[in-house]
Amino acid sequence: MSTGTDPLASLAELPGVPEAVAEVRKAVDRLYGHRVMRRRAGEVTSEAAIRGARASAALDGADWSLEEVRRRTDFGGDAEARTVGGSLRISAEAGQLLGVWRHSPLQVLARLHLLAVGDPDPSAGRPRRAAEAAEPLFPIELAASEGLEKPVEGAELPPAPGAEEAAARLDQLAQVLVARSENAANGAPALVVAAVVHGELLALRPFTSHNGVIARAAQRIVLISEGLDPKAICPAEVGLAELGTGAYQDALAGYLSGTGDGMARWIRHCGEALRLGVRESTAVCEAMQRGMV
């Protein structure tokens, strides 16, 4: 890659993407201008973190109410509790990993997997090996793999690539991200970069488990690092959950197709989810302003 060249820049010109970028920027700027942000930004960040974690866990099949997530203190029980606990741990630490992310994204991804797994596990924090398979991304895939009726309708996804291919592509993605940090290239906007990181991690499924929650956390880190959401108050995970697993899977199928139209559809979906996350935090700010929180 030549200095100052961003290989993701061309994606910003795909159909509907410039409009999605502009709409997201406008929505985020409006939220950051809310009067509550002047004095209670930290509280909004904390609330966005827990709501985002709850939604990310729900997308992995652990659909708990926000009240239940707040109430529980023990997340070491069944599989759903461990999923919620891992999502909360990741959400709490993601913002502290920015410095490392800018020069070593792979190190951050390994840390996110360790946080997600929680319990001692020989596979924690390392990419899967040749003989290891990745867990299904969505409840729909899990149901299909177990011969059960699909809980939602969504596009069929191809299997994850082999461990060697996944590792090579993950290394290439990391090189692109580090080059962007080092060269400060005026290339792809934050939404596009975040969507590509999110989509590529879902495509590669580099770990044996928890790839969904890791991909969504990586998207959040990119949005912070790229300066679109520096205070982490826009929980895109909430928007993804609101749009539904079927729509999420359909949009991901577009990314996996590699076509311009498919990539554009994925980026627009990520943009819509982010705008819904902005709406969620705007409602939180309004509640704070009225003294309800």
XYZ file of C-alpha atoms in Angstrom, residues 19-122:
104
model
C -25.947 9.613 2.093
C -25.650 7.109 4.942
C -22.357 8.669 6.066
C -23.865 12.160 6.023
C -26.991 11.070 7.918
C -24.933 9.327 10.594
C -22.636 12.328 11.011
C -25.617 14.652 11.386
C -27.317 12.396 13.937
C -24.153 11.924 16.004
C -23.375 15.648 15.993
C -26.897 16.409 17.173
C -26.537 13.979 20.081
C -23.153 15.415 21.070
C -24.734 18.856 21.089
C -27.437 17.848 23.567
C -27.308 20.014 26.677
C -27.105 16.955 28.965
C -23.766 16.059 27.374
C -22.223 19.225 28.804
C -22.413 18.006 32.383
C -23.372 14.327 32.397
C -21.434 12.861 29.474
C -19.880 10.179 31.670
C -23.286 8.930 32.733
C -24.464 8.792 29.125
C -21.346 6.791 28.213
C -21.992 4.319 31.040
C -25.618 3.906 30.045
C -24.695 3.393 26.394
C -22.176 0.740 27.432
C -24.655 -1.372 29.361
C -27.383 -1.001 26.729
C -24.949 -1.903 23.972
C -23.685 -4.922 25.902
C -27.217 -6.146 26.552
C -28.109 -5.823 22.865
C -24.913 -7.527 21.688
C -25.579 -10.474 23.980
C -29.165 -10.640 22.692
C -27.848 -10.953 19.134
C -25.835 -13.943 20.351
C -29.002 -15.550 21.743
C -28.958 -14.252 25.347
C -31.892 -11.856 25.136
C -32.214 -10.547 28.691
C -34.121 -7.471 29.726
C -32.114 -4.389 30.648
C -33.485 -4.658 34.194
C -32.214 -8.225 34.500
C -28.764 -7.228 33.259
C -28.623 -4.443 35.853
C -29.877 -6.689 38.658
C -27.602 -9.674 38.179
C -24.192 -9.854 39.777
C -23.318 -13.471 38.964
C -22.726 -14.275 35.292
C -20.980 -17.587 35.732
C -24.005 -19.859 35.514
C -25.547 -21.152 32.310
C -24.498 -20.338 28.746
C -26.776 -17.296 28.481
C -25.416 -15.814 31.717
C -21.847 -16.331 30.500
C -22.687 -14.654 27.190
C -24.130 -11.613 28.957
C -21.190 -11.490 31.355
C -18.683 -11.628 28.520
C -20.474 -8.876 26.638
C -20.477 -6.675 29.743
C -16.756 -7.255 30.358
C -15.940 -6.354 26.770
C -18.107 -3.251 26.858
C -16.463 -2.063 30.077
C -12.912 -2.408 28.750
C -13.247 -1.594 25.038
C -12.655 2.122 25.481
C -9.403 1.470 27.342
C -7.862 -0.392 24.408
C -7.597 2.500 21.936
C -3.860 3.052 22.305
C -3.109 -0.595 21.616
C -5.683 -0.780 18.799
C -3.925 1.912 16.770
C -0.676 -0.083 16.493
C -1.773 -3.671 17.214
C -5.422 -4.494 16.412
C -4.718 -8.223 16.639
C -3.589 -7.849 20.237
C -6.842 -6.087 21.062
C -8.916 -8.788 19.372
C -7.101 -11.420 21.442
C -7.880 -9.434 24.595
C -11.531 -9.144 23.615
C -11.741 -12.909 23.201
C -10.199 -13.441 26.630
C -12.796 -11.094 28.121
C -15.618 -12.812 26.281
C -14.612 -16.313 27.361
C -13.989 -15.344 30.976
C -13.278 -18.828 32.323
C -9.877 -20.474 31.827
C -9.913 -22.028 28.387
C -6.964 -23.152 26.247
